[in-house]
Amino acid sequence: MIALWDGLPAETQDIALVVLLILPALIVGRIVLRGYAPWPLIGALLWRFRWANGLFVLLIAVSVGMGIGLLAQERGLRQGTAAAADKFDLVVTAPGSEITMMLAAVFLQPSDVPLLDGATYAAIAGHENVALAAPLGFGDSFGASPIVGTTAEFAIHLSDGRIEGRMWQDYGEAVVGALTPLQIGDGFIPAHGVGDGAEHDAHGGEELHVVGRMGATGTPWDRAILLPIETVWDVHGLANGHAPEHGEQIGPPFDPAYFPGTPVIIVRANELWANYALRSEFITDRTMAFFPGTVLGNLYRVLGDIRQAISLMTLVTQSLVAASVLLGLFILSNLFQRQLALLRALGAPARFVFAILWSYGAVLLVVGAAFGTVLGMIAATVLSRVISARTDILVSAPIGWSEIHYLAGFISLMTLLSLLPALAAFRKSIVAGLRS
Amino acid sequence: MTMPLSVTDCVVRSDRGRVLLSVPSLELGPGVSLGIRGPSGAGKSTLLYALAGLSDRAEGSIRWGDTELLALSTARRTQFRAAWIGMIFQDFLLFDELGALANASLPAMFAPRSDRSALKTRAGAQLAHLGITALKRTVDSFSGGERQRVAVARALSNDAGILLADEPTASLNRDAADALIADLVAKVRNNGKTLIAVSHDAHLLDSMDQIISLTDGQIETPSGARPA
């Protein structure tokens, strides 16, 4: 059975799970309503108490929307951050915290990090399995844009070659991310440091020029300004990575003797399998190597527990809201006690009255859940935009199968629970109801 | 189609055991109309509900034709009511949000599927007989007389042989009440139905074949036969 299930395509599994989850509600509905045609009456009662019902629906919708929005958002964030790390196969840094280094290298979060020297870089860049070894130089900024010194190969790799204008060919030239305010042809003067502490005239006011613009990557790099790393070294008064006789050279190879150091080397292997070998090889007493994807994976695992806790909490909250709505219905049903007694007096079986009460609750639940889905989608979209705007990580949070499963489970659970208040149909004396 | 009623030693008690109604004997031929009068709280409605099989606390014997009502389970009594009894109430008890036809054919919602369309047709015909032509308009816009006519059509929609009416004219003005009495009595007489009506309305009582008076749960006049 399990083997059969595992053999099914993912989409079939998802659909089957939805069906399985919603099945209890459908079966209950079928059994409760069998042989009856109560909908005009249910419609009449729903309309009679439309304001209370509207409020019930709203309560359910908000709680369902929150649950769905949160689930979708969490997944969107996970996918967004994972996508942002996509271009960073292997990161080599000085030993330290993988998370700090990942945040610095992939998400451009400024932090003070030790440097790797020229010999280390040369060893990595010269490795037979390394296709790309890009040093990154951080520390400067222009406005809200961090300035990152690197190689042209890395800029091309990062943007998949989508560069409007051209690649830099000289010291004073820059390529900007899609979200920077600079246009091709604009000039700018880098400030030393990042954010409020940046020193604006520390670099002597040498103006740099934008010559190219990368396509959007959906990562914080969209906000970045990329320069030849030689320029970054140069404006800091350091050697520029090349011997004086090659002083005008831009890009690798670098001369270890004139290499001022780099906090991060982004490595790309020529074969996928080689990444693992490279990682083992570059873990030494002076270097640390990690896959950002794995670090993120570890983070997600920790967050996964939190996510489950949050899902459970939202489910509990939602169930409590739904339960209070059902309690409200139970109280409301006292208001139409006479009508229900009348039905019994006209010869309606107790199960018919039960069906009316249950359907009434089920309609509110289903309508609330439907509105909640829409609310959840809107909430997830708005949150995604806010997060994307704040982090520059492209986050999109469409409703996925897990939300649909969640919804189906919720509807089934609550329609089963709403059998309880409907039991009131059997409890009340008909004569007492007629006289009330 | 209707049937005779035979009540023997019927006692209905309150929750606390107080006797609300005690009827040693009450006989009614098929197709006869009976008026029940008496002061408020005398047990008139209690008797009516007991005859409908609605009372959970009735003891003794209430026999409609060959059916001993009090020996039946709640579910079987409900079935009996659905098949044989139509009920009319003082304040109509219509669903205001539904139209006249939907109200009059309410029992179709829980009737077997095969009976539904016949029931709706009958409800429509009854409404037409009673002069209600606005079938779709919600009944909250109807006058009291019209609403009670819809209720009568509902009571007759299952072609019940027995009509039980609880103060059917009490919420109507005199003209509407008289018109309703005329219609109701004509329906019962022409179709050979049994009508039992609890009422304070002398006009209604005057139109009945027989009248009994209830005081403190006891029948004062066992059978006040009136000239036909």
XYZ file of C-alpha atoms in Angstrom:
664
model
C 0.000 0.000 0.000
C 2.774 2.395 1.012
C 4.786 1.294 -2.009
C 1.774 1.977 -4.220
C 1.348 5.436 -2.685
C 5.054 6.242 -3.088
C 4.838 5.155 -6.708
C 2.218 7.789 -7.538
C 3.218 11.094 -9.139
C 3.433 13.961 -6.629
C 0.447 15.749 -8.092
C -1.710 12.631 -7.915
C -0.669 12.213 -4.290
C -1.627 15.818 -3.554
C -5.017 15.485 -5.206
C -5.630 12.144 -3.512
C -4.758 13.679 -0.153
C -7.215 16.536 -0.704
C -9.923 14.017 -1.551
C -9.071 11.915 1.499
C -9.108 14.946 3.763
C -12.387 16.353 2.461
C -14.040 12.949 2.289
C -15.254 12.878 5.916
C -17.111 16.162 5.363
C -18.676 14.876 2.140
C -19.690 11.574 3.692
C -21.214 13.276 6.723
C -23.043 15.722 4.479
C -24.335 12.917 2.306
C -25.574 10.884 5.256
C -27.103 13.832 7.105
C -28.893 15.240 4.064
C -29.913 11.940 2.477
C -33.515 12.029 1.311
C -34.093 15.687 2.180
C -34.290 18.921 0.225
C -33.825 21.500 2.964
C -31.851 24.173 1.115
C -34.588 26.817 0.736
C -35.192 26.602 4.460
C -31.490 26.789 5.309
C -31.218 29.767 2.984
C -34.143 31.410 4.771
C -32.579 30.921 8.201
C -29.176 32.094 7.001
C -30.809 35.205 5.615
C -32.801 35.835 8.781
C -29.629 35.968 10.869
C -27.473 37.452 8.153
C -25.605 39.931 10.375
C -24.666 37.352 12.969
C -23.811 34.932 10.157
C -21.703 37.556 8.415
C -19.760 38.058 11.608
C -19.277 34.307 12.034
C -18.038 34.007 8.471
C -15.670 36.915 8.992
C -14.230 35.375 12.155
C -13.645 32.062 10.432
C -12.256 33.780 7.337
C -9.738 35.828 9.327
C -8.505 32.844 11.295
C -8.290 30.625 8.208
C -6.661 33.442 6.244
C -4.030 33.920 8.907
C -3.219 30.231 8.955
C -3.010 29.925 5.190
C -1.145 33.196 4.750
C 1.410 32.182 7.336
C 1.979 28.756 5.821
C 2.288 30.124 2.292
C 4.521 32.932 3.466
C 6.859 30.662 5.329
C 7.260 28.440 2.282
C 7.692 31.449 0.009
C 10.419 32.804 2.251
C 12.166 29.451 2.287
C 12.025 29.157 -1.495
C 13.065 32.764 -1.942
C 16.138 32.457 0.258
C 17.027 29.134 -1.310
C 16.762 30.697 -4.773
C 18.918 33.586 -3.621
C 21.659 31.131 -2.659
C 21.374 29.300 -5.961
C 24.344 30.966 -7.621
C 26.600 30.326 -4.660
C 27.644 26.716 -5.033
C 30.562 26.656 -2.651
C 31.800 29.431 -0.397
C 35.308 29.464 1.023
C 36.154 31.804 3.907
C 38.370 32.017 6.938
C 37.158 29.666 9.701
C 34.257 31.031 11.693
C 30.496 30.951 11.664
C 29.036 29.499 8.481
C 25.834 31.447 9.044
C 27.653 34.772 9.467
C 29.718 34.114 6.372
C 26.701 33.014 4.382
C 24.777 36.119 5.385
C 27.743 38.250 4.343
C 28.458 36.512 1.039
C 24.992 35.566 -0.209
C 22.753 38.140 1.459
C 25.304 40.981 1.621
C 24.790 41.563 5.327
C 27.797 43.597 6.470
C 29.993 41.997 9.098
C 33.671 42.126 10.060
C 35.244 39.012 8.700
C 38.842 37.869 8.550
C 40.610 37.696 5.194
C 42.063 34.872 3.146
C 45.505 35.549 1.732
C 46.804 35.455 -1.831
C 48.395 32.011 -1.524
C 45.115 30.518 -0.404
C 43.279 32.209 -3.230
C 45.865 31.067 -5.744
C 45.602 27.475 -4.500
C 41.845 27.508 -4.916
C 41.790 29.338 -8.219
C 44.442 27.043 -9.598
C 42.684 23.825 -8.620
C 41.992 21.602 -11.617
C 38.300 21.182 -10.775
C 37.578 24.846 -10.151
C 35.808 26.614 -12.986
C 35.274 29.887 -11.189
C 36.946 31.322 -8.081
C 35.724 34.823 -7.407
C 37.048 36.953 -4.561
C 34.563 39.355 -3.043
C 35.536 42.673 -1.517
C 33.028 44.365 0.780
C 33.035 47.473 2.862
C 31.983 50.391 0.688
C 28.609 51.654 -0.273
C 26.724 54.206 -2.292
C 23.450 55.268 -0.706
C 21.562 52.082 0.117
C 23.673 50.032 -2.281
C 26.556 47.961 -1.004
C 29.588 48.040 -3.260
C 31.137 44.678 -3.954
C 34.434 44.178 -5.697
C 34.714 40.951 -7.664
C 35.610 39.552 -11.066
C 33.786 39.996 -14.336
C 33.263 36.218 -14.522
C 31.337 36.268 -11.284
C 29.155 39.193 -12.394
C 28.324 37.263 -15.549
C 27.672 34.084 -13.577
C 25.432 35.956 -11.113
C 23.332 37.581 -13.820
C 23.406 34.603 -16.188
C 25.068 36.938 -18.655
C 22.073 39.277 -18.706
C 23.957 42.548 -18.634
C 22.523 45.585 -20.284
C 25.231 47.909 -21.564
C 28.582 46.186 -21.152
C 30.914 44.557 -18.677
C 33.546 46.745 -17.023
C 36.841 46.990 -18.828
C 38.642 49.506 -16.677
C 39.250 50.562 -13.093
C 36.675 53.309 -12.877
C 33.791 51.271 -14.263
C 30.925 49.556 -12.482
C 28.014 47.231 -13.226
C 24.919 47.792 -11.112
C 22.145 45.521 -9.875
C 18.651 45.872 -11.295
C 17.266 47.717 -8.264
C 19.998 50.320 -7.818
C 18.938 53.901 -8.566
C 21.928 54.407 -10.885
C 21.579 54.363 -14.643
C 24.136 53.461 -17.247
C 26.317 56.516 -17.723
C 25.813 57.809 -14.158
C 28.808 58.604 -12.023
C 29.086 58.032 -8.270
C 31.567 58.365 -5.447
C 31.748 55.379 -3.094
C 31.583 55.979 0.644
C 33.644 53.958 3.069
C 31.467 51.721 5.204
C 27.803 50.900 4.975
C 24.671 52.608 6.244
C 24.659 55.531 8.690
C 28.313 55.071 9.636
C 29.525 55.432 6.060
C 32.268 58.027 5.538
C 31.445 59.877 2.376
C 34.761 61.514 1.571
C 37.110 58.825 2.817
C 38.107 57.764 -0.670
C 39.191 61.101 -1.981
C 36.227 61.727 -4.194
C 37.275 59.590 -7.144
C 34.208 59.207 -9.340
C 33.282 55.834 -10.827
C 31.005 55.293 -13.832
C 28.205 52.846 -14.456
C 28.677 50.991 -17.732
C 26.321 48.048 -17.316
C 23.224 46.903 -15.537
C 22.462 43.311 -14.566
C 19.092 41.674 -15.046
C 17.036 41.134 -11.903
C 18.140 38.128 -9.853
C 15.590 38.318 -7.017
C 18.415 38.519 -4.487
C 19.986 41.286 -2.382
C 22.548 41.541 -5.175
C 19.943 43.463 -7.175
C 20.694 46.381 -4.866
C 24.482 46.005 -5.171
C 27.061 47.852 -7.257
C 29.726 45.564 -8.644
C 33.214 46.813 -9.342
C 36.445 45.180 -10.392
C 37.963 44.027 -7.102
C 41.131 45.850 -8.112
C 39.236 49.137 -7.815
C 38.051 48.295 -4.287
C 41.585 47.432 -3.222
C 42.909 50.504 -4.947
C 40.588 53.041 -3.338
C 41.560 51.597 0.030
C 45.190 52.251 -0.754
C 46.055 48.552 -0.997
C 47.960 46.660 -3.602
C 45.680 45.870 -6.514
C 46.388 42.162 -6.821
C 48.826 42.480 -9.691
C 52.550 43.057 -9.870
C 53.450 46.661 -10.818
C 54.383 45.569 -14.354
C 50.812 44.350 -14.831
C 49.363 47.289 -12.921
C 46.590 47.939 -15.425
C 45.303 44.355 -15.516
C 41.681 43.757 -14.499
C 40.665 40.316 -13.257
C 42.530 37.074 -12.573
C 45.064 35.682 -12.386
C 46.179 37.582 -9.308
C 49.720 37.679 -8.020
C 49.775 36.235 -4.486
C 52.512 38.661 -3.511
C 50.281 41.649 -4.307
C 46.997 40.123 -3.151
C 45.640 42.182 -0.238
C 43.251 39.465 0.877
C 39.580 38.638 0.426
C 36.995 37.642 3.023
C 35.137 35.324 0.685
C 35.875 33.235 -2.361
C 32.899 32.004 -4.340
C 33.816 28.722 -5.980
C 32.152 26.949 -8.817
C 33.309 23.483 -9.779
C 33.488 22.375 -13.398
C 31.427 19.311 -12.475
C 28.658 19.022 -9.934
C 30.264 16.084 -8.127
C 33.495 17.995 -7.754
C 31.846 20.480 -5.389
C 31.872 17.876 -2.645
C 35.502 17.006 -3.225
C 36.416 20.681 -3.275
C 34.580 21.306 -0.059
C 36.487 18.538 1.736
C 39.714 19.795 0.266
C 39.176 23.406 1.293
C 38.310 22.635 4.857
C 41.718 23.245 6.416
C 43.036 24.931 9.525
C 43.130 28.229 7.642
C 39.977 27.950 5.508
C 36.395 26.930 5.871
C 34.248 25.738 2.964
C 30.471 25.298 2.934
C 27.463 25.015 0.671
C 25.096 27.911 1.404
C 22.250 25.589 0.377
C 23.198 23.187 3.148
C 23.531 25.965 5.716
C 20.102 27.253 4.719
C 18.800 23.692 4.848
C 20.037 23.414 8.438
C 18.395 26.723 9.259
C 15.128 25.583 7.713
C 15.310 22.401 9.742
C 15.502 24.426 12.921
C 12.828 26.761 11.610
C 10.829 23.760 10.471
C 10.145 22.855 14.085
C 9.039 26.410 14.717
C 6.903 26.237 11.615
C 5.219 23.106 12.885
C 4.617 24.805 16.203
C 3.158 27.811 14.399
C 0.986 25.619 12.169
C -0.265 23.783 15.207
C -0.980 27.038 16.993
C -2.840 28.497 14.033
C -4.788 25.268 13.693
C -5.672 25.393 17.386
C -6.597 29.080 17.144
C -8.674 28.369 14.093
C -10.425 25.476 15.735
C -11.144 27.610 18.783
C -12.628 30.317 16.599
C -14.684 27.750 14.730
C -15.738 26.158 18.010
C -16.903 29.493 19.379
C -18.787 30.064 16.161
C -20.456 26.689 16.599
C -21.277 27.611 20.174
C -22.729 30.850 18.839
C -24.794 28.786 16.415
C -25.988 26.619 19.238
C -27.174 29.721 21.077
C -28.633 31.105 17.860
C -30.529 27.874 17.312
C -32.507 28.714 20.454
C -33.813 31.744 18.564
C -35.430 29.522 16.000
C -36.507 26.899 18.448
C -40.163 27.543 17.562
C -39.558 27.105 13.853
C -37.739 23.867 14.516
C -40.566 22.670 16.762
C -42.988 23.665 14.013
C -41.154 21.452 11.556
C -41.471 18.557 13.969
C -45.159 19.332 14.427
C -45.583 19.249 10.643
C -44.170 15.748 10.630
C -40.491 16.420 9.999
C -38.267 13.692 11.463
C -35.743 14.770 14.089
C -32.998 13.950 11.557
C -34.410 16.625 9.248
C -34.072 19.263 11.949
C -30.620 17.885 12.680
C -29.793 18.257 8.983
C -30.967 21.878 9.015
C -28.799 22.785 12.006
C -25.775 20.935 10.687
C -26.062 22.392 7.190
C -26.432 25.868 8.641
C -23.130 25.488 10.471
C -21.445 23.741 7.551
C -22.407 26.542 5.155
C -20.887 29.148 7.473
C -17.722 27.075 7.829
C -17.293 26.454 4.123
C -18.052 30.049 3.155
C -15.723 31.277 5.906
C -12.991 28.933 4.739
C -13.450 30.099 1.132
C -13.210 33.765 2.105
C -10.312 32.848 4.367
C -8.453 31.378 1.408
C -8.857 34.607 -0.515
C -7.791 36.611 2.542
C -4.815 34.307 3.017
C -3.758 34.776 -0.600
C -4.016 38.540 -0.272
C -2.149 38.515 3.042
C 0.602 36.309 1.625
C 0.957 38.539 -1.432
C 1.152 41.722 0.624
C 3.599 40.157 3.095
C 5.726 38.870 0.218
C 5.936 42.341 -1.223
C 6.865 43.832 2.122
C 9.537 41.201 2.701
C 10.857 41.511 -0.848
C 11.050 45.276 -0.447
C 12.849 45.004 2.874
C 15.274 42.211 2.086
C 15.521 42.377 -1.702
C 14.983 38.618 -1.654
C 12.325 37.853 -4.197
C 9.596 36.137 -2.199
C 6.426 34.931 -3.840
C 3.912 32.994 -1.796
C 1.218 31.435 -3.963
C -1.226 29.080 -2.276
C 0.195 25.584 -2.553
C -0.983 22.057 -1.921
C -0.126 22.150 1.761
C -2.541 25.053 2.260
C -5.245 23.217 0.319
C -4.655 20.118 2.447
C -4.806 22.238 5.562
C -8.062 23.777 4.369
C -9.628 20.429 3.489
C -8.629 19.021 6.871
C -10.039 22.040 8.644
C -13.366 21.824 6.825
C -13.683 18.122 7.550
C -12.792 18.499 11.198
C -15.189 21.376 11.734
C -18.091 19.845 9.840
C -17.660 16.793 12.050
C -17.598 19.001 15.135
C -20.702 20.855 14.012
C -22.582 17.586 14.410
C -22.465 18.336 18.134
C -24.561 21.523 18.279
C -26.925 19.910 15.769
C -27.621 17.225 18.354
C -29.694 19.887 20.095
C -32.362 18.948 17.557
C -33.027 15.757 19.475
C -32.943 17.308 22.905
C -35.771 19.805 22.960
C -39.397 18.943 23.626
C -41.583 19.858 20.658
C -44.416 21.164 22.824
C -42.016 23.365 24.808
C -40.620 24.646 21.508
C -44.063 25.476 20.133
C -45.054 27.287 23.293
C -41.776 29.249 23.579
C -59.826 10.127 4.039
C -60.098 10.564 7.737
C -60.763 8.454 10.788
C -62.577 8.483 14.090
C -60.955 9.586 17.328
C -61.257 7.743 20.591
C -59.583 9.075 23.742
C -59.702 7.023 26.941
C -58.273 7.927 30.327
C -55.815 10.315 28.841
C -53.731 12.175 31.420
C -51.007 14.714 30.704
C -48.798 15.834 33.572
C -46.383 18.717 33.904
C -42.646 18.254 34.523
C -43.383 18.302 38.239
C -46.191 15.794 38.003
C -49.131 18.175 38.247
C -52.076 17.016 36.159
C -52.533 19.416 33.250
C -55.185 17.462 31.448
C -57.405 14.569 32.314
C -59.814 13.227 29.716
C -61.651 10.070 30.811
C -63.408 9.747 27.470
C -63.711 11.641 24.227
C -65.193 10.185 21.052
C -65.356 11.902 17.684
C -66.717 10.446 14.483
C -64.771 10.733 11.213
C -65.230 14.022 9.373
C -66.714 15.786 12.375
C -65.548 19.215 13.478
C -64.932 19.827 17.157
C -64.465 23.148 18.921
C -62.557 23.246 22.191
C -63.144 26.270 24.358
C -62.210 27.262 27.814
C -60.283 29.870 29.787
C -56.583 30.382 29.247
C -54.493 27.720 30.926
C -57.361 25.241 30.960
C -55.343 22.703 28.961
C -56.867 23.312 25.508
C -53.562 23.411 23.678
C -52.255 20.572 25.823
C -55.146 18.444 24.582
C -54.563 19.490 20.987
C -50.823 18.692 21.169
C -51.602 15.348 22.814
C -54.018 14.501 19.972
C -51.227 15.366 17.514
C -48.848 12.989 19.274
C -46.549 15.849 20.215
C -46.771 15.395 23.945
C -44.079 13.298 25.597
C -46.018 13.083 28.827
C -49.406 11.803 27.720
C -50.639 8.568 29.283
C -53.727 6.491 28.592
C -55.088 5.943 25.120
C -55.429 8.199 22.119
C -56.667 6.174 19.222
C -57.027 7.540 15.681
C -58.834 4.843 13.746
C -56.768 1.723 14.368
C -53.673 3.598 15.436
C -52.915 3.808 19.130
C -50.902 7.019 19.086
C -49.403 6.761 22.560
C -48.063 3.263 21.869
C -45.947 4.536 18.976
C -42.339 5.635 19.201
C -41.557 9.313 18.674
C -40.368 8.561 15.157
C -43.538 6.605 14.287
C -45.729 9.372 15.714
C -43.839 11.833 13.538
C -44.576 9.625 10.536
C -48.211 9.429 11.503
C -48.383 13.197 11.751
C -46.718 13.641 8.389
C -49.259 11.310 6.796
C -52.470 12.236 8.586
C -52.354 15.476 10.474
C -52.207 19.099 9.417
C -51.597 21.766 12.039
C -52.520 25.442 12.149
C -51.240 27.884 14.768
C -52.402 31.208 16.166
C -49.371 33.116 14.877
C -49.124 31.130 11.648
C -45.483 30.080 12.179
C -44.501 30.731 8.607
C -40.955 31.269 7.396
C -41.023 34.963 6.552
C -38.084 34.687 4.180
C -39.880 32.176 1.955
C -42.661 32.705 -0.544
C -46.237 31.484 -0.146
C -45.701 28.348 -2.193
C -42.437 27.449 -0.472
C -44.153 27.839 2.894
C -47.223 25.885 1.874
C -45.113 23.070 0.451
C -42.670 23.000 3.359
C -43.383 19.306 4.109
C -41.984 18.490 0.648
C -38.520 19.228 2.031
C -38.603 16.108 4.160
C -41.138 14.036 2.232
C -39.919 11.073 0.173
C -38.611 12.246 -3.183
C -41.432 10.487 -5.033
C -44.079 12.466 -3.125
C -42.504 15.871 -3.461
C -43.960 17.075 -6.716
C -47.483 15.882 -5.839
C -47.173 17.684 -2.541
C -46.076 20.891 -4.210
C -48.894 20.667 -6.724
C -51.392 20.172 -3.922
C -49.961 23.096 -1.964
C -50.295 25.292 -5.046
C -53.871 24.156 -5.612
C -54.783 24.833 -1.981
C -53.302 28.321 -2.191
C -55.302 28.969 -5.328
C -58.478 27.737 -3.599
C -57.776 30.032 -0.693
C -57.265 32.989 -3.008
C -53.508 33.371 -2.638
C -52.067 34.233 -6.031
C -48.681 35.743 -5.185
C -46.827 32.455 -4.892
C -43.253 33.707 -4.962
C -43.480 36.894 -2.900
C -42.076 36.395 0.591
C -44.861 36.070 3.122
C -43.561 38.823 5.404
C -45.422 41.241 3.149
C -48.711 39.348 3.540
C -51.628 40.421 5.720
C -52.579 38.308 8.730
C -55.494 36.735 6.891
C -53.294 35.859 3.928
C -50.634 34.414 6.169
C -53.115 32.182 7.935
C -54.400 31.028 4.545
C -50.861 30.044 3.612
C -50.670 28.139 6.909
C -53.953 26.380 6.086
C -52.633 25.467 2.637
C -49.524 24.074 4.338
C -51.653 22.005 6.722
C -53.563 20.595 3.756
C -50.587 20.081 1.454
C -50.046 16.521 2.655
C -53.746 15.824 2.062
C -54.165 15.272 5.802
C -57.463 13.820 6.950
C -57.201 15.546 10.318
C -56.763 19.269 10.861
C -55.709 20.497 14.295
C -55.973 24.251 14.771
C -54.724 26.226 17.764
C -56.558 29.576 17.959
C -56.495 29.962 14.161
C -58.382 33.270 14.176
C -56.895 34.897 17.271
C -54.393 37.016 15.351
C -56.853 38.119 12.681
C -59.282 41.021 12.538
C -62.977 40.167 12.501
C -63.458 40.223 8.745
C -60.383 38.204 8.044
C -61.316 35.781 10.809
C -64.809 35.277 9.444
C -63.526 34.761 5.928
C -61.013 32.234 7.183
C -63.641 30.400 9.246
C -65.862 30.148 6.187
C -63.034 28.810 4.046
C -61.780 26.423 6.671
C -65.167 24.967 7.457
C -66.016 24.634 3.776
C -62.760 22.807 3.115
C -63.360 20.400 5.977
C -67.001 19.739 5.124
C -66.484 19.360 1.396
C -63.560 17.008 1.778
C -64.777 14.974 4.724
C -61.917 15.974 6.981
C -61.859 16.045 10.744
C -61.241 19.465 12.277
C -60.395 20.051 15.897
C -60.008 23.717 16.753
C -59.039 25.314 20.041
C -60.565 28.764 20.110
C -62.059 31.634 22.065
C -63.738 32.863 18.908
C -67.500 32.414 19.172
C -67.877 32.656 15.393
C -65.505 29.785 14.895
C -67.029 27.709 17.685
C -70.485 28.323 16.258
C -69.413 26.764 12.987
C -68.267 23.531 14.599
C -70.334 20.321 14.765
C -69.490 19.787 18.412
C -68.016 21.842 21.206
C -66.349 20.830 24.436
C -65.345 23.130 27.260
C -62.185 22.596 29.235
C -61.627 23.957 32.709
C -58.610 23.063 34.801
C -57.807 20.242 32.439
C -61.247 18.626 32.758
C -63.946 18.428 30.122
C -66.997 20.234 31.476
C -69.446 19.453 28.752
C -68.545 15.944 27.588
C -70.199 16.440 24.259
C -72.076 19.623 23.528
C -73.771 18.356 20.427
C -75.076 21.057 18.176
C -77.669 20.798 15.492
C -75.983 20.083 12.195
